[in-house]
Coordinates of C-alpha atoms in Angstrom, one line a residue:
M1285 CA -21.4 -6.9 -14.0
A1286 CA -22.6 -10.5 -12.5
S1287 CA -19.6 -12.3 -13.5
I1288 CA -17.4 -9.4 -11.8
L1289 CA -19.7 -9.6 -8.8
I1290 CA -19.2 -13.2 -8.4
A1291 CA -15.4 -13.2 -9.0
S1292 CA -15.2 -10.1 -6.1
L1293 CA -17.3 -12.6 -3.7
I1294 CA -15.1 -15.9 -4.4
G1295 CA -12.0 -13.7 -4.3
V1296 CA -13.0 -12.0 -0.9
C1297 CA -14.7 -15.0 0.8
L1298 CA -12.3 -17.5 0.1
P1299 CA -9.7 -16.4 2.6
I1300 CA -12.2 -15.9 5.3
L1301 CA -14.2 -19.1 4.9
T1302 CA -10.9 -21.1 5.0
K1303 CA -9.2 -19.6 7.9
N1304 CA -10.5 -22.0 10.2
S1305 CA -8.5 -24.9 8.3
S1306 CA -5.3 -26.1 9.6
Y1307 CA -3.2 -25.1 6.3
L1308 CA -4.3 -21.4 7.1
N1309 CA -3.0 -21.5 10.8
P1310 CA -1.2 -18.3 11.9
E1311 CA 1.7 -20.9 12.8
N1312 CA 1.2 -22.7 9.8
N1313 CA 4.0 -22.1 6.9
F1314 CA 1.2 -22.3 4.5
Y1315 CA -0.2 -19.3 6.1
F1316 CA 2.9 -17.1 5.2
L1317 CA 2.8 -18.3 1.8
V1318 CA -0.7 -17.4 1.1
K1319 CA -0.4 -13.8 2.9
A1320 CA 3.0 -13.2 0.7
F1321 CA 0.6 -14.1 -2.7
A1322 CA -1.9 -11.7 -1.4
A1323 CA 0.9 -8.7 -0.6
G1324 CA 1.8 -9.6 -4.5
V1325 CA -1.4 -9.0 -5.9
I1326 CA -1.5 -5.8 -3.7
L1327 CA 1.7 -4.3 -4.6
A1328 CA 1.2 -4.9 -8.2
T1329 CA -2.2 -3.3 -8.3
G1330 CA -0.5 -0.3 -6.9
F1331 CA 2.5 0.2 -9.1
I1332 CA 1.0 -1.7 -12.3
H1333 CA -2.5 -1.0 -12.3
I1334 CA -3.3 2.0 -10.8
L1335 CA -0.1 4.3 -10.7
P1336 CA 0.5 4.5 -14.4
D1337 CA -3.2 5.5 -15.1
A1338 CA -3.1 8.3 -12.2
F1339 CA 0.3 9.6 -14.4
E1340 CA -1.6 9.6 -17.5
A1341 CA -4.5 11.1 -16.1
L1342 CA -2.8 14.1 -14.3
T1343 CA -0.2 14.3 -17.4
S1344 CA -3.2 14.6 -20.0
P1345 CA -2.8 17.9 -22.2
C1346 CA -6.5 18.3 -22.0
I1347 CA -6.1 19.6 -18.5
G1348 CA -3.2 22.2 -19.3
E1349 CA 0.4 22.3 -18.9
K1350 CA 0.0 24.9 -15.8
P1351 CA 0.4 23.7 -13.1
W1352 CA -0.4 20.0 -13.5
G1353 CA 2.6 19.6 -16.7
M1354 CA 5.1 21.6 -14.2
F1355 CA 5.2 19.1 -11.3
P1356 CA 5.1 15.4 -10.8
F1357 CA 1.6 15.4 -9.0
S1358 CA 0.7 11.9 -9.2
G1359 CA 4.1 10.6 -7.4
F1360 CA 3.5 13.9 -5.1
V1361 CA -0.1 12.5 -4.1
A1362 CA 0.8 8.9 -3.8
M1363 CA 3.8 9.5 -1.5
I1364 CA 1.1 11.6 0.7
A1365 CA -1.2 9.5 0.9
A1366 CA 1.7 6.8 1.8
I1367 CA 3.0 8.5 4.4
G1368 CA -0.3 9.7 5.9
T1369 CA -1.4 6.4 6.0
L1370 CA 1.7 5.0 7.9
I1371 CA 1.5 8.3 10.5
M1372 CA -2.1 7.7 10.9
E1373 CA -1.9 4.2 11.8
A1374 CA 1.3 5.0 14.2
L1375 CA -1.0 7.7 16.0
V1376 CA -4.1 5.2 16.6
M1377 CA -1.5 2.0 17.7
G1378 CA 0.3 4.7 20.0
Y1379 CA -2.8 6.3 21.5
H1380 CA -4.1 2.5 21.9
K1381 CA -1.0 1.5 23.7
R1382 CA -0.4 4.4 25.8
S1383 CA -4.4 3.8 27.0
E1384 CA -3.4 0.7 28.0
I1385 CA -0.4 1.3 30.3
R1386 CA -2.5 3.7 31.7
K1387 CA -5.4 1.4 32.8
A1388 CA -2.5 -0.9 34.0
Q1389 CA -1.0 1.3 36.4
P1390 CA -2.0 0.9 40.3
L1391 CA -3.1 3.7 41.9
N1392 CA -1.6 3.4 45.2
E1393 CA 1.5 1.4 44.9
D1394 CA 5.2 2.2 45.3
E1395 CA 7.4 3.1 42.2
E1396 CA 8.5 -0.4 41.8
A1397 CA 5.0 -1.9 41.5
H1398 CA 4.3 1.1 39.2
V1399 CA 7.8 -0.3 37.1
H1400 CA 6.8 -3.6 37.1
S1401 CA 3.0 -2.8 35.9
L1402 CA 4.2 -1.1 33.1
A1403 CA 6.8 -3.9 32.0
L1404 CA 3.9 -6.3 32.0
A1405 CA 1.5 -3.9 30.1
S1406 CA 4.3 -3.6 27.5
E1407 CA 5.1 -7.0 27.4
T1408 CA 1.2 -7.7 26.7
L1409 CA 1.2 -4.7 23.9
D1410 CA 4.1 -6.8 22.2
S1411 CA 2.0 -9.6 21.4
P1412 CA -0.1 -9.8 17.9
D1413 CA -2.4 -7.1 18.4
L1414 CA -5.5 -7.2 16.4
L1415 CA -6.3 -3.8 16.7
R1416 CA -3.5 -3.3 14.2
Y1417 CA -5.0 -5.8 11.7
S1418 CA -8.4 -4.1 12.2
I1419 CA -6.6 -0.4 11.0
V1420 CA -4.9 -2.4 7.9
S1421 CA -7.7 -3.9 6.8
Q1422 CA -9.8 -0.9 6.7
I1423 CA -7.4 1.3 5.4
L1424 CA -6.7 -1.5 2.6
E1425 CA -10.3 -1.6 1.6
L1426 CA -10.6 1.8 1.7
G1427 CA -7.5 1.9 -1.3
I1428 CA -9.1 -0.7 -2.9
V1429 CA -12.6 1.1 -3.0
L1430 CA -11.3 4.1 -4.7
H1431 CA -9.9 2.2 -7.1
S1432 CA -13.0 0.0 -7.8
I1433 CA -15.4 2.7 -7.7
I1434 CA -13.1 4.6 -10.7
L1435 CA -12.7 1.5 -12.4
G1436 CA -16.6 1.0 -12.3
I1437 CA -17.6 4.2 -13.8
S1438 CA -15.1 4.5 -16.3
L1439 CA -16.5 0.9 -17.5
G1440 CA -20.1 2.2 -17.0
V1441 CA -19.7 5.0 -19.6
S1442 CA -18.0 3.2 -22.2
E1443 CA -20.2 2.8 -25.0
S1444 CA -18.3 0.6 -27.2
P1445 CA -19.2 -3.4 -26.9
N1446 CA -16.0 -4.3 -28.8
T1447 CA -14.2 -2.6 -25.4
I1448 CA -16.4 -3.8 -22.6
K1449 CA -16.7 -7.4 -23.3
P1450 CA -12.6 -8.2 -23.4
L1451 CA -12.7 -6.0 -20.3
V1452 CA -15.3 -7.9 -18.1
A1453 CA -13.1 -10.9 -18.2
V1454 CA -9.8 -9.3 -17.2
L1455 CA -11.8 -7.1 -14.9
S1456 CA -13.1 -10.4 -12.8
F1457 CA -9.6 -12.0 -12.5
H1458 CA -8.5 -8.2 -11.2
Q1459 CA -11.2 -8.3 -8.8
C1460 CA -11.1 -11.9 -7.7
F1461 CA -6.8 -11.5 -7.1
E1462 CA -7.7 -8.2 -5.2
G1463 CA -10.5 -9.6 -3.1
M1464 CA -8.2 -12.2 -1.9
G1465 CA -5.4 -10.2 -0.5
L1466 CA -8.5 -8.1 1.1
G1467 CA -10.2 -11.3 2.5
G1468 CA -6.7 -12.2 4.1
C1469 CA -5.7 -9.0 6.5
I1470 CA -9.7 -9.1 7.2
S1471 CA -9.8 -12.6 8.5
Q1472 CA -6.6 -11.7 10.7
A1473 CA -8.6 -9.2 11.8
Q1474 CA -10.9 -11.5 13.6
F1475 CA -14.0 -9.1 13.4
K1476 CA -17.6 -10.2 14.2
Y1477 CA -19.7 -11.7 12.1
Y1478 CA -21.7 -8.5 11.0
K1479 CA -18.6 -6.3 10.4
V1480 CA -17.2 -8.9 8.3
A1481 CA -20.3 -9.1 6.2
I1482 CA -20.2 -5.4 5.8
M1483 CA -16.6 -5.0 4.8
V1484 CA -17.4 -8.2 1.9
L1485 CA -20.3 -6.6 0.9
F1486 CA -18.7 -2.9 0.3
F1487 CA -15.8 -4.8 -1.6
C1488 CA -18.3 -7.2 -4.0
L1489 CA -21.0 -3.7 -4.7
I1490 CA -18.5 -0.9 -5.1
F1491 CA -17.7 -1.7 -8.6
P1492 CA -21.5 -2.3 -9.7
I1493 CA -22.3 0.6 -8.4
G1494 CA -19.7 2.5 -10.1
I1495 CA -21.1 0.9 -13.3
V1496 CA -24.6 2.0 -12.4
I1497 CA -23.0 5.2 -11.5
G1498 CA -21.1 5.6 -14.9
I1499 CA -24.2 4.2 -16.9
G1500 CA -26.3 6.8 -15.3
I1501 CA -24.1 9.8 -15.7
S1502 CA -22.6 8.5 -19.2
N1503 CA -24.7 11.0 -21.2
I1504 CA -23.1 14.2 -19.1
Y1505 CA -19.8 12.5 -18.4
H1506 CA -16.8 13.1 -20.4
E1507 CA -13.6 11.1 -19.3
N1508 CA -11.4 13.8 -21.0
S1509 CA -13.0 17.0 -19.5
P1510 CA -10.4 18.3 -17.0
K1511 CA -12.4 18.4 -13.9
A1512 CA -12.8 14.5 -14.8
L1513 CA -9.4 13.9 -15.3
I1514 CA -7.8 15.6 -12.3
V1515 CA -10.4 14.1 -9.9
E1516 CA -9.6 10.7 -11.2
G1517 CA -5.8 11.4 -11.3
V1518 CA -5.7 12.7 -7.6
L1519 CA -7.6 9.7 -6.1
L1520 CA -5.9 7.2 -8.2
S1521 CA -3.0 8.4 -6.8
A1522 CA -4.3 8.6 -3.3
S1523 CA -5.1 4.7 -4.0
A1524 CA -2.2 3.9 -5.3
G1525 CA -0.1 5.1 -2.3
I1526 CA -2.1 3.7 -0.1
L1527 CA -2.0 0.1 -1.1
I1528 CA 1.7 0.1 -1.6
N1529 CA 2.2 1.3 1.9
M1530 CA 0.1 -1.7 2.9
A1531 CA 1.7 -4.1 1.0
L1532 CA 5.0 -3.1 1.8
V1533 CA 5.0 -2.1 5.4
D1534 CA 2.1 -4.0 7.0
L1535 CA 2.1 -7.1 5.0
L1536 CA 5.6 -8.0 3.5
A1537 CA 8.0 -5.9 6.3
T1538 CA 6.0 -7.9 8.9
D1539 CA 6.1 -11.2 7.7
F1540 CA 9.5 -11.6 6.0
M1541 CA 11.0 -10.0 9.4
N1542 CA 9.1 -12.5 11.0
T1543 CA 11.4 -14.8 13.5
K1544 CA 9.8 -17.7 12.1
M1545 CA 10.6 -16.9 8.6
L1546 CA 14.3 -15.7 9.2
C1547 CA 14.7 -19.1 10.8
S1548 CA 13.6 -21.2 8.0
F1549 CA 15.4 -20.5 4.7
R1550 CA 12.8 -22.8 3.0
L1551 CA 9.9 -20.6 4.0
Q1552 CA 11.8 -17.5 2.7
L1553 CA 12.7 -19.2 -0.4
G1554 CA 8.7 -20.1 -0.7
A1555 CA 7.5 -16.8 0.7
S1556 CA 9.7 -15.2 -2.5
F1557 CA 8.0 -17.5 -4.9
A1558 CA 4.7 -16.8 -3.7
L1559 CA 5.3 -13.0 -3.8
L1560 CA 6.4 -13.1 -7.2
A1561 CA 3.6 -15.0 -8.2
G1562 CA 1.4 -12.6 -7.0
L1563 CA 3.3 -10.2 -8.5
G1564 CA 3.2 -12.1 -11.9
C1565 CA -0.7 -12.7 -12.1
M1566 CA -1.6 -8.8 -11.3
S1567 CA 1.1 -8.1 -13.7
I1568 CA 0.0 -10.4 -16.4
L1569 CA -3.5 -8.9 -16.2
A1570 CA -2.5 -5.4 -17.1
L1571 CA -1.5 -6.5 -20.5
W1572 CA -5.3 -6.6 -21.3
D1573 CA -6.2 -3.9 -19.1

């Protein structure tokens, strides 16, 4: 448990503690490479580590053929979670922008001044928005937490030392890479120190908490019971949908369509390799997961 906790702490703190480094300045090319690697880690976590487990849980013969075997519920829940995340983020951002525009409107000015104020407000709001980074980092942590708590419980209820020992090493690397992805998003949001501390502690402690819960319920928990499989499958599917949406829409699409990257072939190539490296690292870990 200690090794997983330490690995989680190192992974999530590394991007946060080095955010003032010149290499990780948002205007630096290396910053784009780090973000691409982190996005690859998150994307592979959703596709390679979580979604297959969700399919396995919800298609298990232990929960019966009807209705779970008649419809791909795992893919459906993942799709709803991904679209729901996108809609929720858009609604929050839309509400914020409309509020800013209303605040920028003059109370007793002519129509020309009114239009001018709207243009200024829109121009201001088109700049990088810390609110968006805040939303992304919190939703991303939610997806990772759902995954981590289920993994922790599964490890806690396992009674075979031969199964646990090799998994601890793999899960340590797993948590470290996931932490790097989350830490990068937290550093972008520029939270106050106490908020950063809360998010870091929550990420680091949720896996050990899951293990403790698993140990506590090991006498009454049956991993192949219908209720356990259904809850696990639905939560994993939702987690996968959230992480896949975050990686593709909020991280990769934003950066790969950035003007600076579009104007530099070397940066595009480097970011692509960094993305593939992140995908590769997490995919290799799946061999021992």
